[in-house]
Amino acid sequence: MNLGELVHLLGDGKQYHICIHDLSGLLEYESYQIGSPYEYHSRDICNAAKTTSKGMQLCLACKYLALEKAIETKESYHGACPLGVYEVVTPVVIEGKVVCVIFIGNLHYRQRDLAKDIHRTVKFTKVDEHLLLEEAKHLCPVEHLEPLTQMAELISSYICLLYQTIRIKVHSDTHWAVEALKKYIAQYYDKDLKLSHLARLYYLNETYLGRLFKQQEGTTFTNYLNNIRVETACKMLKMTDNSILSISMAVGFNNVTYFNRVFKKQTGMTPAEYRKTD
């Protein structure tokens, strides 16, 4: 059984959510691949929390702090995000280094008053409070965290066992962090993504990571991100009657003038001209 099969066995159809954050490239190898739903905090309340720029920034900052504590202590712990959503956090340590971190979250712990946490947080993030309250109804209610901590440590032990029994083949033509950025873009291209924020999540220098990305992909992080956004916008222009403004917002551009400029640079046409082509 590979890691993906184990994670799906434990997580599919459950209210709690398992997420494994790679810090070493381990999850790029076949025996460790788990699939995108388990690589991100992707449950509905987390996605709702990221619907504004400040909301996205807050989520990334919270995840960075969680990773920082896991790396420093190298021990399991649990805690809540600003919305009051709980999670268990377990670092996976191989040869003295934290190679990835396991999160088991989407938890409503001991009937915590989430309404207060949500109300306080949306004053900063400007996320729709009603939407968050609705999504909070679907959290996994728990009274004791020990079983989930044991589950996270079981997954950690299995990763260590796989590492000992399966030899990893190194791929010199790609860098794991660049692949991680590409996956993050595919998942969140419509959000306010900045290389500086993602570099922190993978504990790499922003300038170094940007250089790696350009060397491997032949373009900058920003250009790659905008390419994905424009490709998606092209599909929406052909398949929907949505306004150009709404499409620009839907694919991650906060300024329609900038969207028009980027779109024309990449396609040779304005969005309105592209929509009229066959």
PDB file of C-alpha atoms in Angstrom:
ATOM      1  CA  MET A   1       0.000   0.000   0.000  1.00  0.00           C
ATOM      2  CA  ASN A   2       1.387   3.397  -0.937  1.00  0.00           C
ATOM      3  CA  LEU A   3       0.851   6.578   1.051  1.00  0.00           C
ATOM      4  CA  GLY A   4      -1.977   7.816  -1.163  1.00  0.00           C
ATOM      5  CA  GLU A   5      -3.952   4.614  -0.651  1.00  0.00           C
ATOM      6  CA  LEU A   6      -3.534   4.879   3.125  1.00  0.00           C
ATOM      7  CA  VAL A   7      -4.591   8.533   3.230  1.00  0.00           C
ATOM      8  CA  HIS A   8      -7.629   7.872   1.035  1.00  0.00           C
ATOM      9  CA  LEU A   9      -8.583   4.898   3.218  1.00  0.00           C
ATOM     10  CA  LEU A  10      -8.450   7.055   6.342  1.00  0.00           C
ATOM     11  CA  GLY A  11      -9.845  10.264   4.872  1.00  0.00           C
ATOM     12  CA  ASP A  12     -12.337   9.617   2.097  1.00  0.00           C
ATOM     13  CA  GLY A  13     -15.907  10.440   3.089  1.00  0.00           C
ATOM     14  CA  LYS A  14     -14.948  11.778   6.523  1.00  0.00           C
ATOM     15  CA  GLN A  15     -15.872  15.155   8.016  1.00  0.00           C
ATOM     16  CA  TYR A  16     -12.323  15.725   9.213  1.00  0.00           C
ATOM     17  CA  HIS A  17      -9.727  16.523   6.571  1.00  0.00           C
ATOM     18  CA  ILE A  18      -6.211  15.138   6.180  1.00  0.00           C
ATOM     19  CA  CYS A  19      -3.611  17.403   4.580  1.00  0.00           C
ATOM     20  CA  ILE A  20       0.110  16.731   4.177  1.00  0.00           C
ATOM     21  CA  HIS A  21       2.382  19.707   3.492  1.00  0.00           C
ATOM     22  CA  ASP A  22       5.610  18.775   1.728  1.00  0.00           C
ATOM     23  CA  LEU A  23       8.853  20.423   2.858  1.00  0.00           C
ATOM     24  CA  SER A  24      11.389  18.257   1.055  1.00  0.00           C
ATOM     25  CA  GLY A  25       9.989  16.965  -2.221  1.00  0.00           C
ATOM     26  CA  LEU A  26       9.084  13.605  -0.713  1.00  0.00           C
ATOM     27  CA  LEU A  27       5.501  13.731  -1.998  1.00  0.00           C
ATOM     28  CA  GLU A  28       6.732  14.060  -5.582  1.00  0.00           C
ATOM     29  CA  TYR A  29       7.770  10.398  -5.620  1.00  0.00           C
ATOM     30  CA  GLU A  30       5.326   7.764  -6.767  1.00  0.00           C
ATOM     31  CA  SER A  31       4.995   5.844  -3.498  1.00  0.00           C
ATOM     32  CA  TYR A  32       4.205   9.059  -1.607  1.00  0.00           C
ATOM     33  CA  GLN A  33       1.818  10.852  -3.976  1.00  0.00           C
ATOM     34  CA  ILE A  34      -1.519  11.611  -2.305  1.00  0.00           C
ATOM     35  CA  GLY A  35      -3.476  13.766  -4.783  1.00  0.00           C
ATOM     36  CA  SER A  36      -4.408  17.452  -4.622  1.00  0.00           C
ATOM     37  CA  PRO A  37      -7.355  17.206  -2.188  1.00  0.00           C
ATOM     38  CA  TYR A  38      -4.938  16.003   0.471  1.00  0.00           C
ATOM     39  CA  GLU A  39      -2.139  18.469  -0.283  1.00  0.00           C
ATOM     40  CA  TYR A  40      -4.068  21.591   0.773  1.00  0.00           C
ATOM     41  CA  HIS A  41      -6.522  22.873   3.349  1.00  0.00           C
ATOM     42  CA  SER A  42      -9.315  22.439   0.824  1.00  0.00           C
ATOM     43  CA  ARG A  43     -12.536  21.946   2.782  1.00  0.00           C
ATOM     44  CA  ASP A  44     -15.391  24.370   2.199  1.00  0.00           C
ATOM     45  CA  ILE A  45     -14.791  26.610   5.199  1.00  0.00           C
ATOM     46  CA  CYS A  46     -11.104  26.962   4.285  1.00  0.00           C
ATOM     47  CA  ASN A  47     -11.964  27.787   0.680  1.00  0.00           C
ATOM     48  CA  ALA A  48     -14.535  30.326   1.859  1.00  0.00           C
ATOM     49  CA  ALA A  49     -11.960  31.923   4.149  1.00  0.00           C
ATOM     50  CA  LYS A  50      -9.671  32.507   1.142  1.00  0.00           C
ATOM     51  CA  THR A  51     -12.229  34.394  -0.970  1.00  0.00           C
ATOM     52  CA  THR A  52     -10.679  37.801  -0.243  1.00  0.00           C
ATOM     53  CA  SER A  53      -7.086  38.935  -0.540  1.00  0.00           C
ATOM     54  CA  LYS A  54      -6.779  39.534   3.206  1.00  0.00           C
ATOM     55  CA  GLY A  55      -8.455  36.229   3.914  1.00  0.00           C
ATOM     56  CA  MET A  56      -5.929  34.406   1.732  1.00  0.00           C
ATOM     57  CA  GLN A  57      -3.041  36.228   3.354  1.00  0.00           C
ATOM     58  CA  LEU A  58      -4.320  35.364   6.826  1.00  0.00           C
ATOM     59  CA  CYS A  59      -4.680  31.670   5.940  1.00  0.00           C
ATOM     60  CA  LEU A  60      -1.150  31.525   4.543  1.00  0.00           C
ATOM     61  CA  ALA A  61       0.243  33.345   7.578  1.00  0.00           C
ATOM     62  CA  CYS A  62      -1.508  30.934   9.943  1.00  0.00           C
ATOM     63  CA  LYS A  63      -0.197  27.930   8.041  1.00  0.00           C
ATOM     64  CA  TYR A  64       3.326  29.347   8.154  1.00  0.00           C
ATOM     65  CA  LEU A  65       3.108  29.738  11.939  1.00  0.00           C
ATOM     66  CA  ALA A  66       1.780  26.189  12.277  1.00  0.00           C
ATOM     67  CA  LEU A  67       4.653  24.856  10.184  1.00  0.00           C
ATOM     68  CA  GLU A  68       7.159  26.918  12.123  1.00  0.00           C
ATOM     69  CA  LYS A  69       6.013  25.416  15.425  1.00  0.00           C
ATOM     70  CA  ALA A  70       6.042  21.877  13.984  1.00  0.00           C
ATOM     71  CA  ILE A  71       9.587  22.331  12.698  1.00  0.00           C
ATOM     72  CA  GLU A  72      10.841  23.865  15.939  1.00  0.00           C
ATOM     73  CA  THR A  73       9.281  21.330  18.337  1.00  0.00           C
ATOM     74  CA  LYS A  74       9.278  18.225  16.080  1.00  0.00           C
ATOM     75  CA  GLU A  75       6.282  17.081  18.125  1.00  0.00           C
ATOM     76  CA  SER A  76       2.534  16.757  17.583  1.00  0.00           C
ATOM     77  CA  TYR A  77       0.310  19.541  18.855  1.00  0.00           C
ATOM     78  CA  HIS A  78      -3.158  20.960  18.220  1.00  0.00           C
ATOM     79  CA  GLY A  79      -4.640  24.414  17.917  1.00  0.00           C
ATOM     80  CA  ALA A  80      -7.214  26.637  16.233  1.00  0.00           C
ATOM     81  CA  CYS A  81      -7.027  29.112  13.373  1.00  0.00           C
ATOM     82  CA  PRO A  82      -8.523  32.630  13.788  1.00  0.00           C
ATOM     83  CA  LEU A  83     -11.916  31.232  12.689  1.00  0.00           C
ATOM     84  CA  GLY A  84     -11.831  28.785  15.600  1.00  0.00           C
ATOM     85  CA  VAL A  85     -11.402  25.725  13.383  1.00  0.00           C
ATOM     86  CA  TYR A  86      -9.216  23.151  15.128  1.00  0.00           C
ATOM     87  CA  GLU A  87      -6.575  20.860  13.691  1.00  0.00           C
ATOM     88  CA  VAL A  88      -4.004  18.331  14.840  1.00  0.00           C
ATOM     89  CA  VAL A  89      -0.479  18.988  13.550  1.00  0.00           C
ATOM     90  CA  THR A  90       2.195  16.275  13.351  1.00  0.00           C
ATOM     91  CA  PRO A  91       5.669  16.743  11.841  1.00  0.00           C
ATOM     92  CA  VAL A  92       7.287  13.817  10.038  1.00  0.00           C
ATOM     93  CA  VAL A  93      10.934  13.599  11.039  1.00  0.00           C
ATOM     94  CA  ILE A  94      13.417  11.582   8.971  1.00  0.00           C
ATOM     95  CA  GLU A  95      17.137  11.622   9.777  1.00  0.00           C
ATOM     96  CA  GLY A  96      16.576  14.526  12.155  1.00  0.00           C
ATOM     97  CA  LYS A  97      14.819  16.733   9.560  1.00  0.00           C
ATOM     98  CA  VAL A  98      11.129  17.593   9.213  1.00  0.00           C
ATOM     99  CA  VAL A  99      10.343  16.404   5.679  1.00  0.00           C
ATOM    100  CA  CYS A 100       6.610  17.092   5.738  1.00  0.00           C
ATOM    101  CA  VAL A 101       3.851  18.038   8.164  1.00  0.00           C
ATOM    102  CA  ILE A 102       0.519  16.249   8.609  1.00  0.00           C
ATOM    103  CA  PHE A 103      -2.602  18.256   9.402  1.00  0.00           C
ATOM    104  CA  ILE A 104      -5.908  16.703  10.435  1.00  0.00           C
ATOM    105  CA  GLY A 105      -8.413  19.510  10.590  1.00  0.00           C
ATOM    106  CA  ASN A 106     -11.882  20.786   9.765  1.00  0.00           C
ATOM    107  CA  LEU A 107     -12.663  20.181  13.444  1.00  0.00           C
ATOM    108  CA  HIS A 108     -15.189  21.791  15.787  1.00  0.00           C
ATOM    109  CA  TYR A 109     -13.584  21.100  19.144  1.00  0.00           C
ATOM    110  CA  ARG A 110     -15.712  20.860  22.291  1.00  0.00           C
ATOM    111  CA  GLN A 111     -18.520  23.067  20.982  1.00  0.00           C
ATOM    112  CA  ARG A 112     -16.294  26.142  20.773  1.00  0.00           C
ATOM    113  CA  ASP A 113     -18.267  29.320  20.024  1.00  0.00           C
ATOM    114  CA  LEU A 114     -17.220  29.694  16.405  1.00  0.00           C
ATOM    115  CA  ALA A 115     -19.598  32.593  15.765  1.00  0.00           C
ATOM    116  CA  LYS A 116     -17.487  34.891  17.949  1.00  0.00           C
ATOM    117  CA  ASP A 117     -14.247  33.836  16.260  1.00  0.00           C
ATOM    118  CA  ILE A 118     -15.741  34.268  12.792  1.00  0.00           C
ATOM    119  CA  HIS A 119     -17.290  37.651  13.614  1.00  0.00           C
ATOM    120  CA  ARG A 120     -13.980  38.943  14.946  1.00  0.00           C
ATOM    121  CA  THR A 121     -11.957  37.625  11.987  1.00  0.00           C
ATOM    122  CA  VAL A 122     -14.177  38.935   9.173  1.00  0.00           C
ATOM    123  CA  LYS A 123     -13.712  42.478  10.459  1.00  0.00           C
ATOM    124  CA  PHE A 124     -10.171  42.126   9.091  1.00  0.00           C
ATOM    125  CA  THR A 125     -10.610  39.766   6.135  1.00  0.00           C
ATOM    126  CA  LYS A 126     -13.954  41.132   4.830  1.00  0.00           C
ATOM    127  CA  VAL A 127     -15.045  37.569   3.973  1.00  0.00           C
ATOM    128  CA  ASP A 128     -18.813  36.944   3.878  1.00  0.00           C
ATOM    129  CA  GLU A 129     -19.680  36.193   7.501  1.00  0.00           C
ATOM    130  CA  HIS A 130     -22.901  34.367   6.648  1.00  0.00           C
ATOM    131  CA  LEU A 131     -21.033  32.074   4.234  1.00  0.00           C
ATOM    132  CA  LEU A 132     -18.491  31.141   6.907  1.00  0.00           C
ATOM    133  CA  LEU A 133     -21.211  30.473   9.473  1.00  0.00           C
ATOM    134  CA  GLU A 134     -22.978  28.177   7.009  1.00  0.00           C
ATOM    135  CA  GLU A 135     -19.798  26.270   6.205  1.00  0.00           C
ATOM    136  CA  ALA A 136     -18.993  25.964   9.913  1.00  0.00           C
ATOM    137  CA  LYS A 137     -22.087  23.764  10.266  1.00  0.00           C
ATOM    138  CA  HIS A 138     -20.252  21.072   8.280  1.00  0.00           C
ATOM    139  CA  LEU A 139     -17.209  20.856  10.555  1.00  0.00           C
ATOM    140  CA  CYS A 140     -16.406  17.567  12.269  1.00  0.00           C
ATOM    141  CA  PRO A 141     -17.508  17.761  15.939  1.00  0.00           C
ATOM    142  CA  VAL A 142     -14.938  16.259  18.335  1.00  0.00           C
ATOM    143  CA  GLU A 143     -14.662  16.046  22.115  1.00  0.00           C
ATOM    144  CA  HIS A 144     -11.266  14.325  22.251  1.00  0.00           C
ATOM    145  CA  LEU A 145      -8.303  14.875  19.968  1.00  0.00           C
ATOM    146  CA  GLU A 146      -6.255  11.839  21.013  1.00  0.00           C
ATOM    147  CA  PRO A 147      -7.686   9.488  18.320  1.00  0.00           C
ATOM    148  CA  LEU A 148      -6.889  11.985  15.565  1.00  0.00           C
ATOM    149  CA  THR A 149      -3.420  12.598  16.992  1.00  0.00           C
ATOM    150  CA  GLN A 150      -2.851   8.836  16.927  1.00  0.00           C
ATOM    151  CA  MET A 151      -4.051   8.743  13.326  1.00  0.00           C
ATOM    152  CA  ALA A 152      -1.621  11.497  12.331  1.00  0.00           C
ATOM    153  CA  GLU A 153       1.229   9.688  14.066  1.00  0.00           C
ATOM    154  CA  LEU A 154       0.233   6.467  12.304  1.00  0.00           C
ATOM    155  CA  ILE A 155       0.528   8.243   8.954  1.00  0.00           C
ATOM    156  CA  SER A 156       3.870   9.679  10.048  1.00  0.00           C
ATOM    157  CA  SER A 157       5.161   6.220  10.999  1.00  0.00           C
ATOM    158  CA  TYR A 158       4.020   4.835   7.657  1.00  0.00           C
ATOM    159  CA  ILE A 159       5.882   7.566   5.779  1.00  0.00           C
ATOM    160  CA  CYS A 160       9.040   6.722   7.736  1.00  0.00           C
ATOM    161  CA  LEU A 161       8.531   3.018   7.006  1.00  0.00           C
ATOM    162  CA  LEU A 162       8.143   3.691   3.274  1.00  0.00           C
ATOM    163  CA  TYR A 163      11.309   5.774   3.356  1.00  0.00           C
ATOM    164  CA  GLN A 164      13.238   2.887   4.901  1.00  0.00           C
ATOM    165  CA  THR A 165      11.911   0.239   2.524  1.00  0.00           C
ATOM    166  CA  ILE A 166      11.585   2.031  -0.840  1.00  0.00           C
ATOM    167  CA  ARG A 167      14.596   3.593  -2.470  1.00  0.00           C
ATOM    168  CA  ILE A 168      13.918   7.086  -3.828  1.00  0.00           C
ATOM    169  CA  LYS A 169      15.142   7.905  -7.312  1.00  0.00           C
ATOM    170  CA  VAL A 170      16.324  11.498  -7.599  1.00  0.00           C
ATOM    171  CA  HIS A 171      15.096  13.492 -10.629  1.00  0.00           C
ATOM    172  CA  SER A 172      17.798  16.064 -11.374  1.00  0.00           C
ATOM    173  CA  ASP A 173      15.854  17.891 -14.107  1.00  0.00           C
ATOM    174  CA  THR A 174      13.174  19.308 -11.808  1.00  0.00           C
ATOM    175  CA  HIS A 175      13.103  20.866  -8.363  1.00  0.00           C
ATOM    176  CA  TRP A 176      10.392  19.740  -5.970  1.00  0.00           C
ATOM    177  CA  ALA A 177       9.610  23.295  -4.808  1.00  0.00           C
ATOM    178  CA  VAL A 178       8.932  24.456  -8.384  1.00  0.00           C
ATOM    179  CA  GLU A 179       6.549  21.534  -8.844  1.00  0.00           C
ATOM    180  CA  ALA A 180       4.898  22.473  -5.538  1.00  0.00           C
ATOM    181  CA  LEU A 181       4.416  26.063  -6.744  1.00  0.00           C
ATOM    182  CA  LYS A 182       2.855  24.852 -10.006  1.00  0.00           C
ATOM    183  CA  LYS A 183       0.411  22.685  -8.062  1.00  0.00           C
ATOM    184  CA  TYR A 184      -0.415  25.609  -5.771  1.00  0.00           C
ATOM    185  CA  ILE A 185      -1.095  27.819  -8.772  1.00  0.00           C
ATOM    186  CA  ALA A 186      -3.334  25.159 -10.324  1.00  0.00           C
ATOM    187  CA  GLN A 187      -5.319  25.004  -7.080  1.00  0.00           C
ATOM    188  CA  TYR A 188      -5.448  28.721  -6.244  1.00  0.00           C
ATOM    189  CA  TYR A 189      -4.775  30.708  -9.445  1.00  0.00           C
ATOM    190  CA  ASP A 190      -7.955  32.706  -8.763  1.00  0.00           C
ATOM    191  CA  LYS A 191      -6.635  33.894  -5.401  1.00  0.00           C
ATOM    192  CA  ASP A 192      -4.157  36.643  -4.485  1.00  0.00           C
ATOM    193  CA  LEU A 193      -0.956  34.604  -4.843  1.00  0.00           C
ATOM    194  CA  LYS A 194       2.470  36.082  -4.225  1.00  0.00           C
ATOM    195  CA  LEU A 195       5.798  34.303  -4.526  1.00  0.00           C
ATOM    196  CA  SER A 196       6.918  35.815  -1.216  1.00  0.00           C
ATOM    197  CA  HIS A 197       4.024  34.165   0.654  1.00  0.00           C
ATOM    198  CA  LEU A 198       4.564  30.752  -0.941  1.00  0.00           C
ATOM    199  CA  ALA A 199       8.328  30.865  -0.431  1.00  0.00           C
ATOM    200  CA  ARG A 200       7.683  31.118   3.307  1.00  0.00           C
ATOM    201  CA  LEU A 201       5.463  28.031   3.210  1.00  0.00           C
ATOM    202  CA  TYR A 202       8.289  25.977   1.714  1.00  0.00           C
ATOM    203  CA  TYR A 203      11.037  27.576   3.811  1.00  0.00           C
ATOM    204  CA  LEU A 204      12.975  28.832   0.800  1.00  0.00           C
ATOM    205  CA  ASN A 205      14.389  32.237  -0.026  1.00  0.00           C
ATOM    206  CA  GLU A 206      12.061  34.154  -2.349  1.00  0.00           C
ATOM    207  CA  THR A 207      14.824  35.260  -4.741  1.00  0.00           C
ATOM    208  CA  TYR A 208      16.305  31.763  -4.887  1.00  0.00           C
ATOM    209  CA  LEU A 209      12.912  30.178  -5.494  1.00  0.00           C
ATOM    210  CA  GLY A 210      12.057  32.720  -8.187  1.00  0.00           C
ATOM    211  CA  ARG A 211      15.346  31.972  -9.953  1.00  0.00           C
ATOM    212  CA  LEU A 212      14.723  28.220  -9.736  1.00  0.00           C
ATOM    213  CA  PHE A 213      11.249  28.670 -11.163  1.00  0.00           C
ATOM    214  CA  LYS A 214      12.484  30.681 -14.143  1.00  0.00           C
ATOM    215  CA  GLN A 215      15.321  28.246 -14.842  1.00  0.00           C
ATOM    216  CA  GLN A 216      12.970  25.266 -14.867  1.00  0.00           C
ATOM    217  CA  GLU A 217       9.897  26.805 -16.553  1.00  0.00           C
ATOM    218  CA  GLY A 218      11.526  29.407 -18.785  1.00  0.00           C
ATOM    219  CA  THR A 219       9.325  32.156 -17.380  1.00  0.00           C
ATOM    220  CA  THR A 220       8.765  33.974 -14.113  1.00  0.00           C
ATOM    221  CA  PHE A 221       6.342  32.919 -11.400  1.00  0.00           C
ATOM    222  CA  THR A 222       4.095  35.901 -12.188  1.00  0.00           C
ATOM    223  CA  ASN A 223       4.032  35.214 -15.930  1.00  0.00           C
ATOM    224  CA  TYR A 224       3.261  31.535 -15.340  1.00  0.00           C
ATOM    225  CA  LEU A 225       0.425  32.463 -12.981  1.00  0.00           C
ATOM    226  CA  ASN A 226      -0.990  34.986 -15.450  1.00  0.00           C
ATOM    227  CA  ASN A 227      -0.772  32.421 -18.269  1.00  0.00           C
ATOM    228  CA  ILE A 228      -3.001  30.061 -16.281  1.00  0.00           C
ATOM    229  CA  ARG A 229      -5.409  32.895 -15.529  1.00  0.00           C
ATOM    230  CA  VAL A 230      -5.623  34.014 -19.153  1.00  0.00           C
ATOM    231  CA  GLU A 231      -6.113  30.420 -20.392  1.00  0.00           C
ATOM    232  CA  THR A 232      -9.016  30.058 -17.978  1.00  0.00           C
ATOM    233  CA  ALA A 233     -10.413  33.458 -18.962  1.00  0.00           C
ATOM    234  CA  CYS A 234     -10.340  32.413 -22.635  1.00  0.00           C
ATOM    235  CA  LYS A 235     -12.520  29.416 -21.855  1.00  0.00           C
ATOM    236  CA  MET A 236     -14.938  31.547 -19.842  1.00  0.00           C
ATOM    237  CA  LEU A 237     -15.183  34.152 -22.617  1.00  0.00           C
ATOM    238  CA  LYS A 238     -16.231  31.447 -25.077  1.00  0.00           C
ATOM    239  CA  MET A 239     -18.420  29.345 -22.804  1.00  0.00           C
ATOM    240  CA  THR A 240     -20.269  31.978 -20.735  1.00  0.00           C
ATOM    241  CA  ASP A 241     -21.983  35.327 -21.167  1.00  0.00           C
ATOM    242  CA  ASN A 242     -20.335  36.704 -18.034  1.00  0.00           C
ATOM    243  CA  SER A 243     -19.043  40.253 -18.228  1.00  0.00           C
ATOM    244  CA  ILE A 244     -15.343  40.846 -18.817  1.00  0.00           C
ATOM    245  CA  LEU A 245     -15.134  42.442 -15.382  1.00  0.00           C
ATOM    246  CA  SER A 246     -16.620  39.418 -13.640  1.00  0.00           C
ATOM    247  CA  ILE A 247     -14.369  37.038 -15.598  1.00  0.00           C
ATOM    248  CA  SER A 248     -11.281  39.054 -14.707  1.00  0.00           C
ATOM    249  CA  MET A 249     -12.225  38.860 -11.027  1.00  0.00           C
ATOM    250  CA  ALA A 250     -13.080  35.151 -11.277  1.00  0.00           C
ATOM    251  CA  VAL A 251      -9.611  34.232 -12.564  1.00  0.00           C
ATOM    252  CA  GLY A 252      -7.718  36.262  -9.985  1.00  0.00           C
ATOM    253  CA  PHE A 253      -7.237  39.753 -11.415  1.00  0.00           C
ATOM    254  CA  ASN A 254      -8.310  42.519  -9.050  1.00  0.00           C
ATOM    255  CA  ASN A 255      -7.957  45.206 -11.712  1.00  0.00           C
ATOM    256  CA  VAL A 256      -9.764  44.877 -15.050  1.00  0.00           C
ATOM    257  CA  THR A 257      -7.388  47.321 -16.766  1.00  0.00           C
ATOM    258  CA  TYR A 258      -4.413  45.165 -15.798  1.00  0.00           C
ATOM    259  CA  PHE A 259      -6.344  42.076 -16.920  1.00  0.00           C
ATOM    260  CA  ASN A 260      -6.992  43.640 -20.347  1.00  0.00           C
ATOM    261  CA  ARG A 261      -3.310  44.539 -20.720  1.00  0.00           C
ATOM    262  CA  VAL A 262      -2.054  41.072 -19.739  1.00  0.00           C
ATOM    263  CA  PHE A 263      -4.693  39.381 -21.908  1.00  0.00           C
ATOM    264  CA  LYS A 264      -3.738  41.386 -25.011  1.00  0.00           C
ATOM    265  CA  LYS A 265      -0.028  40.794 -24.407  1.00  0.00           C
ATOM    266  CA  GLN A 266      -0.570  37.038 -24.358  1.00  0.00           C
ATOM    267  CA  THR A 267      -3.234  36.639 -27.060  1.00  0.00           C
ATOM    268  CA  GLY A 268      -2.730  39.669 -29.299  1.00  0.00           C
ATOM    269  CA  MET A 269      -6.376  40.632 -28.737  1.00  0.00           C
ATOM    270  CA  THR A 270      -8.460  42.331 -26.095  1.00  0.00           C
ATOM    271  CA  PRO A 271     -10.931  40.098 -24.210  1.00  0.00           C
ATOM    272  CA  ALA A 272     -13.814  41.675 -26.158  1.00  0.00           C
ATOM    273  CA  GLU A 273     -12.089  40.946 -29.491  1.00  0.00           C
ATOM    274  CA  TYR A 274     -11.293  37.385 -28.444  1.00  0.00           C
ATOM    275  CA  ARG A 275     -14.921  36.741 -27.511  1.00  0.00           C
ATOM    276  CA  LYS A 276     -16.016  37.647 -31.045  1.00  0.00           C
ATOM    277  CA  THR A 277     -13.634  35.206 -32.765  1.00  0.00           C
ATOM    278  CA  ASP A 278     -14.805  31.802 -33.974  1.00  0.00           C
TER     279      ASP A 278
END
